[in-house]
């Protein structure tokens, strides 16, 4: 299972590869700018449905799994 910081890093990297600003990504994904910023910063209390909405932009989703040690 990935930590929120790893997911946030992935989103940020993929967003930049796509040439999108946080504002553009938020608009295209239907998410709020504040949420995108918090997600990229690795905030632990973000909603999983919204995380999956962001990941869907890159053909991915967060799924349950064993926690990494």
mmCIF file of N, CA, C and O in Angstrom:
data_model
loop_
_atom_site.group_PDB
_atom_site.id
_atom_site.type_symbol
_atom_site.label_atom_id
_atom_site.label_comp_id
_atom_site.label_asym_id
_atom_site.label_seq_id
_atom_site.Cartn_x
_atom_site.Cartn_y
_atom_site.Cartn_z
ATOM 1 N N UNK A 1 0.849 -1.175 0.000
ATOM 2 C CA UNK A 1 0.000 0.000 0.000
ATOM 3 C C UNK A 1 0.897 1.241 0.000
ATOM 4 O O UNK A 1 1.903 1.278 0.672
ATOM 5 N N UNK A 2 0.502 2.225 -0.752
ATOM 6 C CA UNK A 2 1.297 3.440 -0.844
ATOM 7 C C UNK A 2 0.855 4.462 0.190
ATOM 8 O O UNK A 2 -0.310 4.587 0.487
ATOM 9 N N UNK A 3 1.817 5.191 0.707
ATOM 10 C CA UNK A 3 1.490 6.276 1.636
ATOM 11 C C UNK A 3 0.963 7.455 0.822
ATOM 12 O O UNK A 3 1.169 7.548 -0.386
ATOM 13 N N UNK A 4 0.276 8.350 1.494
ATOM 14 C CA UNK A 4 -0.256 9.518 0.805
ATOM 15 C C UNK A 4 0.866 10.375 0.222
ATOM 16 O O UNK A 4 0.687 10.983 -0.825
ATOM 17 N N UNK A 5 2.019 10.385 0.868
ATOM 18 C CA UNK A 5 3.116 11.185 0.321
ATOM 19 C C UNK A 5 3.601 10.594 -1.006
ATOM 20 O O UNK A 5 3.896 11.344 -1.942
ATOM 21 N N UNK A 6 3.638 9.266 -1.120
ATOM 22 C CA UNK A 6 4.049 8.645 -2.385
ATOM 23 C C UNK A 6 3.010 8.882 -3.470
ATOM 24 O O UNK A 6 3.346 9.129 -4.619
ATOM 25 N N UNK A 7 1.739 8.803 -3.099
ATOM 26 C CA UNK A 7 0.679 9.066 -4.074
ATOM 27 C C UNK A 7 0.745 10.525 -4.514
ATOM 28 O O UNK A 7 0.645 10.832 -5.701
ATOM 29 N N UNK A 8 0.937 11.416 -3.561
ATOM 30 C CA UNK A 8 1.048 12.837 -3.883
ATOM 31 C C UNK A 8 2.214 13.131 -4.806
ATOM 32 O O UNK A 8 2.093 13.918 -5.750
ATOM 33 N N UNK A 9 3.349 12.479 -4.554
ATOM 34 C CA UNK A 9 4.522 12.656 -5.411
ATOM 35 C C UNK A 9 4.227 12.160 -6.820
ATOM 36 O O UNK A 9 4.612 12.796 -7.806
ATOM 37 N N UNK A 10 3.546 11.013 -6.915
ATOM 38 C CA UNK A 10 3.197 10.456 -8.215
ATOM 39 C C UNK A 10 2.289 11.413 -8.986
ATOM 40 O O UNK A 10 2.529 11.692 -10.163
ATOM 41 N N UNK A 11 1.252 11.910 -8.322
ATOM 42 C CA UNK A 11 0.321 12.846 -8.965
ATOM 43 C C UNK A 11 1.082 14.073 -9.463
ATOM 44 O O UNK A 11 0.891 14.516 -10.609
ATOM 45 N N UNK A 12 1.941 14.620 -8.630
ATOM 46 C CA UNK A 12 2.695 15.819 -9.002
ATOM 47 C C UNK A 12 3.589 15.559 -10.209
ATOM 48 O O UNK A 12 3.633 16.354 -11.152
ATOM 49 N N UNK A 13 4.306 14.425 -10.196
ATOM 50 C CA UNK A 13 5.195 14.084 -11.310
ATOM 51 C C UNK A 13 4.411 13.921 -12.604
ATOM 52 O O UNK A 13 4.803 14.450 -13.652
ATOM 53 N N UNK A 14 3.306 13.183 -12.544
ATOM 54 C CA UNK A 14 2.509 12.937 -13.745
ATOM 55 C C UNK A 14 1.842 14.219 -14.242
ATOM 56 O O UNK A 14 1.744 14.442 -15.452
ATOM 57 N N UNK A 15 1.393 15.047 -13.319
ATOM 58 C CA UNK A 15 0.790 16.319 -13.708
ATOM 59 C C UNK A 15 1.799 17.177 -14.458
ATOM 60 O O UNK A 15 1.492 17.753 -15.507
ATOM 61 N N UNK A 16 3.022 17.235 -13.934
ATOM 62 C CA UNK A 16 4.057 18.035 -14.578
ATOM 63 C C UNK A 16 4.445 17.454 -15.935
ATOM 64 O O UNK A 16 4.657 18.195 -16.890
ATOM 65 N N UNK A 17 4.522 16.107 -16.037
ATOM 66 C CA UNK A 17 4.810 15.467 -17.325
ATOM 67 C C UNK A 17 3.749 15.828 -18.356
ATOM 68 O O UNK A 17 4.049 15.956 -19.539
ATOM 69 N N UNK A 18 2.508 15.956 -17.892
ATOM 70 C CA UNK A 18 1.400 16.309 -18.781
ATOM 71 C C UNK A 18 1.378 17.799 -19.096
ATOM 72 O O UNK A 18 0.556 18.255 -19.888
ATOM 73 N N UNK A 19 2.270 18.560 -18.472
ATOM 74 C CA UNK A 19 2.362 19.993 -18.731
ATOM 75 C C UNK A 19 1.223 20.796 -18.132
ATOM 76 O O UNK A 19 0.864 21.846 -18.656
ATOM 77 N N UNK A 20 0.661 20.283 -17.025
ATOM 78 C CA UNK A 20 -0.471 20.955 -16.388
ATOM 79 C C UNK A 20 -0.043 21.670 -15.116
ATOM 80 O O UNK A 20 0.755 21.140 -14.341
ATOM 81 N N UNK A 21 -0.606 22.848 -14.890
ATOM 82 C CA UNK A 21 -0.435 23.512 -13.601
ATOM 83 C C UNK A 21 -1.403 22.847 -12.620
ATOM 84 O O UNK A 21 -2.305 22.096 -13.027
ATOM 85 N N UNK A 22 -1.247 23.140 -11.348
ATOM 86 C CA UNK A 22 -2.194 22.619 -10.365
ATOM 87 C C UNK A 22 -3.607 23.103 -10.690
ATOM 88 O O UNK A 22 -4.562 22.340 -10.563
ATOM 89 N N UNK A 23 -3.725 24.345 -11.111
ATOM 90 C CA UNK A 23 -5.030 24.907 -11.445
ATOM 91 C C UNK A 23 -5.671 24.165 -12.619
ATOM 92 O O UNK A 23 -6.856 23.831 -12.580
ATOM 93 N N UNK A 24 -4.881 23.920 -13.672
ATOM 94 C CA UNK A 24 -5.394 23.202 -14.842
ATOM 95 C C UNK A 24 -5.782 21.766 -14.480
ATOM 96 O O UNK A 24 -6.817 21.269 -14.928
ATOM 97 N N UNK A 25 -4.938 21.114 -13.681
ATOM 98 C CA UNK A 25 -5.235 19.747 -13.258
ATOM 99 C C UNK A 25 -6.517 19.702 -12.437
ATOM 100 O O UNK A 25 -7.362 18.824 -12.646
ATOM 101 N N UNK A 26 -6.663 20.631 -11.520
ATOM 102 C CA UNK A 26 -7.872 20.684 -10.693
ATOM 103 C C UNK A 26 -9.103 20.839 -11.571
ATOM 104 O O UNK A 26 -10.097 20.121 -11.396
ATOM 105 N N UNK A 27 -9.049 21.745 -12.536
ATOM 106 C CA UNK A 27 -10.185 21.975 -13.420
ATOM 107 C C UNK A 27 -10.512 20.734 -14.241
ATOM 108 O O UNK A 27 -11.655 20.303 -14.307
ATOM 109 N N UNK A 28 -9.502 20.143 -14.865
ATOM 110 C CA UNK A 28 -9.725 18.989 -15.742
ATOM 111 C C UNK A 28 -10.198 17.754 -14.987
ATOM 112 O O UNK A 28 -10.934 16.941 -15.522
ATOM 113 N N UNK A 29 -9.741 17.600 -13.750
ATOM 114 C CA UNK A 29 -10.118 16.419 -12.971
ATOM 115 C C UNK A 29 -11.415 16.627 -12.197
ATOM 116 O O UNK A 29 -11.956 15.679 -11.631
ATOM 117 N N UNK A 30 -11.898 17.874 -12.149
ATOM 118 C CA UNK A 30 -13.116 18.167 -11.404
ATOM 119 C C UNK A 30 -12.897 18.260 -9.907
ATOM 120 O O UNK A 30 -13.836 18.130 -9.124
ATOM 121 N N UNK A 31 -11.661 18.496 -9.508
ATOM 122 C CA UNK A 31 -11.305 18.617 -8.090
ATOM 123 C C UNK A 31 -11.020 20.071 -7.755
ATOM 124 O O UNK A 31 -10.724 20.874 -8.636
ATOM 125 N N UNK A 32 -11.061 20.383 -6.481
ATOM 126 C CA UNK A 32 -10.728 21.722 -6.040
ATOM 127 C C UNK A 32 -9.225 21.932 -5.994
ATOM 128 O O UNK A 32 -8.463 20.993 -5.745
ATOM 129 N N UNK A 33 -8.803 23.158 -6.228
ATOM 130 C CA UNK A 33 -7.378 23.489 -6.191
ATOM 131 C C UNK A 33 -6.785 23.186 -4.820
ATOM 132 O O UNK A 33 -5.683 22.637 -4.723
ATOM 133 N N UNK A 34 -7.499 23.512 -3.763
ATOM 134 C CA UNK A 34 -6.999 23.243 -2.408
ATOM 135 C C UNK A 34 -6.753 21.751 -2.211
ATOM 136 O O UNK A 34 -5.732 21.346 -1.650
ATOM 137 N N UNK A 35 -7.685 20.913 -2.697
ATOM 138 C CA UNK A 35 -7.511 19.473 -2.570
ATOM 139 C C UNK A 35 -6.260 19.009 -3.312
ATOM 140 O O UNK A 35 -5.475 18.216 -2.787
ATOM 141 N N UNK A 36 -6.062 19.489 -4.530
ATOM 142 C CA UNK A 36 -4.891 19.092 -5.322
ATOM 143 C C UNK A 36 -3.611 19.473 -4.589
ATOM 144 O O UNK A 36 -2.668 18.678 -4.496
ATOM 145 N N UNK A 37 -3.574 20.672 -4.040
ATOM 146 C CA UNK A 37 -2.383 21.109 -3.295
ATOM 147 C C UNK A 37 -2.128 20.217 -2.085
ATOM 148 O O UNK A 37 -1.006 19.800 -1.835
ATOM 149 N N UNK A 38 -3.189 19.925 -1.331
ATOM 150 C CA UNK A 38 -3.040 19.076 -0.147
ATOM 151 C C UNK A 38 -2.634 17.661 -0.532
ATOM 152 O O UNK A 38 -1.808 17.037 0.138
ATOM 153 N N UNK A 39 -3.198 17.154 -1.611
ATOM 154 C CA UNK A 39 -2.839 15.815 -2.081
ATOM 155 C C UNK A 39 -1.364 15.752 -2.445
ATOM 156 O O UNK A 39 -0.646 14.837 -2.029
ATOM 157 N N UNK A 40 -0.884 16.717 -3.201
ATOM 158 C CA UNK A 40 0.521 16.733 -3.612
ATOM 159 C C UNK A 40 1.461 16.920 -2.424
ATOM 160 O O UNK A 40 2.611 16.516 -2.487
ATOM 161 N N UNK A 41 0.970 17.504 -1.343
ATOM 162 C CA UNK A 41 1.782 17.682 -0.142
ATOM 163 C C UNK A 41 1.742 16.447 0.762
ATOM 164 O O UNK A 41 2.402 16.417 1.793
ATOM 165 N N UNK A 42 0.940 15.442 0.381
ATOM 166 C CA UNK A 42 0.896 14.198 1.142
ATOM 167 C C UNK A 42 -0.006 14.217 2.358
ATOM 168 O O UNK A 42 0.163 13.409 3.272
ATOM 169 N N UNK A 43 -0.981 15.101 2.363
ATOM 170 C CA UNK A 43 -1.899 15.169 3.504
ATOM 171 C C UNK A 43 -2.576 13.821 3.699
ATOM 172 O O UNK A 43 -3.112 13.230 2.775
ATOM 173 N N UNK A 44 -2.555 13.315 4.924
ATOM 174 C CA UNK A 44 -3.057 11.974 5.229
ATOM 175 C C UNK A 44 -4.574 11.878 5.292
ATOM 176 O O UNK A 44 -5.119 10.793 5.182
ATOM 177 N N UNK A 45 -5.268 12.995 5.478
ATOM 178 C CA UNK A 45 -6.706 12.933 5.718
ATOM 179 C C UNK A 45 -7.551 13.275 4.496
ATOM 180 O O UNK A 45 -8.710 13.628 4.637
ATOM 181 N N UNK A 46 -6.994 13.138 3.302
ATOM 182 C CA UNK A 46 -7.780 13.405 2.107
ATOM 183 C C UNK A 46 -8.752 12.254 1.848
ATOM 184 O O UNK A 46 -8.526 11.132 2.275
ATOM 185 N N UNK A 47 -9.830 12.536 1.149
ATOM 186 C CA UNK A 47 -10.847 11.524 0.857
ATOM 187 C C UNK A 47 -10.379 10.595 -0.256
ATOM 188 O O UNK A 47 -9.918 11.053 -1.296
ATOM 189 N N UNK A 48 -10.519 9.296 -0.025
ATOM 190 C CA UNK A 48 -10.053 8.303 -0.988
ATOM 191 C C UNK A 48 -10.796 8.414 -2.321
ATOM 192 O O UNK A 48 -10.197 8.219 -3.376
ATOM 193 N N UNK A 49 -12.073 8.738 -2.302
ATOM 194 C CA UNK A 49 -12.800 8.865 -3.569
ATOM 195 C C UNK A 49 -12.208 9.981 -4.424
ATOM 196 O O UNK A 49 -12.086 9.853 -5.642
ATOM 197 N N UNK A 50 -11.778 11.048 -3.780
ATOM 198 C CA UNK A 50 -11.166 12.150 -4.521
ATOM 199 C C UNK A 50 -9.744 11.792 -4.957
ATOM 200 O O UNK A 50 -9.302 12.221 -6.024
ATOM 201 N N UNK A 51 -9.035 11.025 -4.133
ATOM 202 C CA UNK A 51 -7.702 10.552 -4.530
ATOM 203 C C UNK A 51 -7.847 9.734 -5.810
ATOM 204 O O UNK A 51 -7.095 9.906 -6.772
ATOM 205 N N UNK A 52 -8.836 8.837 -5.838
ATOM 206 C CA UNK A 52 -9.048 8.015 -7.026
ATOM 207 C C UNK A 52 -9.499 8.842 -8.218
ATOM 208 O O UNK A 52 -9.162 8.518 -9.367
ATOM 209 N N UNK A 53 -10.212 9.916 -7.978
ATOM 210 C CA UNK A 53 -10.595 10.819 -9.062
ATOM 211 C C UNK A 53 -9.345 11.439 -9.684
ATOM 212 O O UNK A 53 -9.238 11.547 -10.905
ATOM 213 N N UNK A 54 -8.391 11.819 -8.849
ATOM 214 C CA UNK A 54 -7.132 12.385 -9.347
ATOM 215 C C UNK A 54 -6.314 11.316 -10.060
ATOM 216 O O UNK A 54 -5.797 11.545 -11.160
ATOM 217 N N UNK A 55 -6.187 10.131 -9.470
ATOM 218 C CA UNK A 55 -5.408 9.054 -10.077
ATOM 219 C C UNK A 55 -6.001 8.600 -11.409
ATOM 220 O O UNK A 55 -5.268 8.177 -12.309
ATOM 221 N N UNK A 56 -7.316 8.690 -11.542
ATOM 222 C CA UNK A 56 -7.978 8.276 -12.782
ATOM 223 C C UNK A 56 -7.498 9.090 -13.981
ATOM 224 O O UNK A 56 -7.526 8.603 -15.114
ATOM 225 N N UNK A 57 -7.017 10.292 -13.739
ATOM 226 C CA UNK A 57 -6.485 11.120 -14.832
ATOM 227 C C UNK A 57 -5.286 10.445 -15.492
ATOM 228 O O UNK A 57 -4.958 10.734 -16.633
ATOM 229 N N UNK A 58 -4.631 9.526 -14.771
ATOM 230 C CA UNK A 58 -3.448 8.842 -15.291
ATOM 231 C C UNK A 58 -3.680 7.332 -15.400
ATOM 232 O O UNK A 58 -2.731 6.551 -15.451
ATOM 233 N N UNK A 59 -4.958 6.925 -15.405
ATOM 234 C CA UNK A 59 -5.302 5.522 -15.579
ATOM 235 C C UNK A 59 -4.990 4.652 -14.381
ATOM 236 O O UNK A 59 -4.749 3.453 -14.538
ATOM 237 N N UNK A 60 -4.984 5.217 -13.172
ATOM 238 C CA UNK A 60 -4.646 4.468 -11.958
ATOM 239 C C UNK A 60 -5.740 4.624 -10.915
ATOM 240 O O UNK A 60 -6.609 5.484 -11.032
ATOM 241 N N UNK A 61 -5.667 3.784 -9.864
ATOM 242 C CA UNK A 61 -6.544 3.942 -8.709
ATOM 243 C C UNK A 61 -5.844 3.361 -7.483
ATOM 244 O O UNK A 61 -4.978 2.500 -7.584
ATOM 245 N N UNK A 62 -6.224 3.871 -6.320
ATOM 246 C CA UNK A 62 -5.704 3.359 -5.050
ATOM 247 C C UNK A 62 -6.611 2.199 -4.636
ATOM 248 O O UNK A 62 -7.834 2.317 -4.682
ATOM 249 N N UNK A 63 -5.997 1.098 -4.268
ATOM 250 C CA UNK A 63 -6.752 -0.071 -3.851
ATOM 251 C C UNK A 63 -6.226 -0.585 -2.519
ATOM 252 O O UNK A 63 -5.064 -0.343 -2.174
ATOM 253 N N UNK A 64 -7.041 -1.315 -1.760
ATOM 254 C CA UNK A 64 -6.558 -1.859 -0.486
ATOM 255 C C UNK A 64 -5.398 -2.831 -0.692
ATOM 256 O O UNK A 64 -5.333 -3.525 -1.711
ATOM 257 N N UNK A 65 -4.507 -2.856 0.260
ATOM 258 C CA UNK A 65 -3.363 -3.749 0.202
ATOM 259 C C UNK A 65 -2.643 -3.775 1.537
ATOM 260 O O UNK A 65 -2.965 -3.008 2.430
ATOM 261 N N UNK A 66 -1.675 -4.642 1.640
ATOM 262 C CA UNK A 66 -0.867 -4.729 2.858
ATOM 263 C C UNK A 66 -0.040 -3.472 3.032
ATOM 264 O O UNK A 66 0.494 -2.926 2.074
ATOM 265 N N UNK A 67 0.055 -3.014 4.250
ATOM 266 C CA UNK A 67 0.832 -1.823 4.571
ATOM 267 C C UNK A 67 2.315 -2.138 4.480
ATOM 268 O O UNK A 67 2.772 -3.162 4.961
ATOM 269 N N UNK A 68 3.068 -1.212 3.844
ATOM 270 C CA UNK A 68 4.522 -1.377 3.746
ATOM 271 C C UNK A 68 5.138 -1.104 5.104
ATOM 272 O O UNK A 68 4.684 -0.267 5.855
ATOM 273 N N UNK A 69 6.211 -1.807 5.412
ATOM 274 C CA UNK A 69 6.900 -1.590 6.691
ATOM 275 C C UNK A 69 8.139 -0.804 6.523
ATOM 276 O O UNK A 69 8.748 -0.670 5.608
#
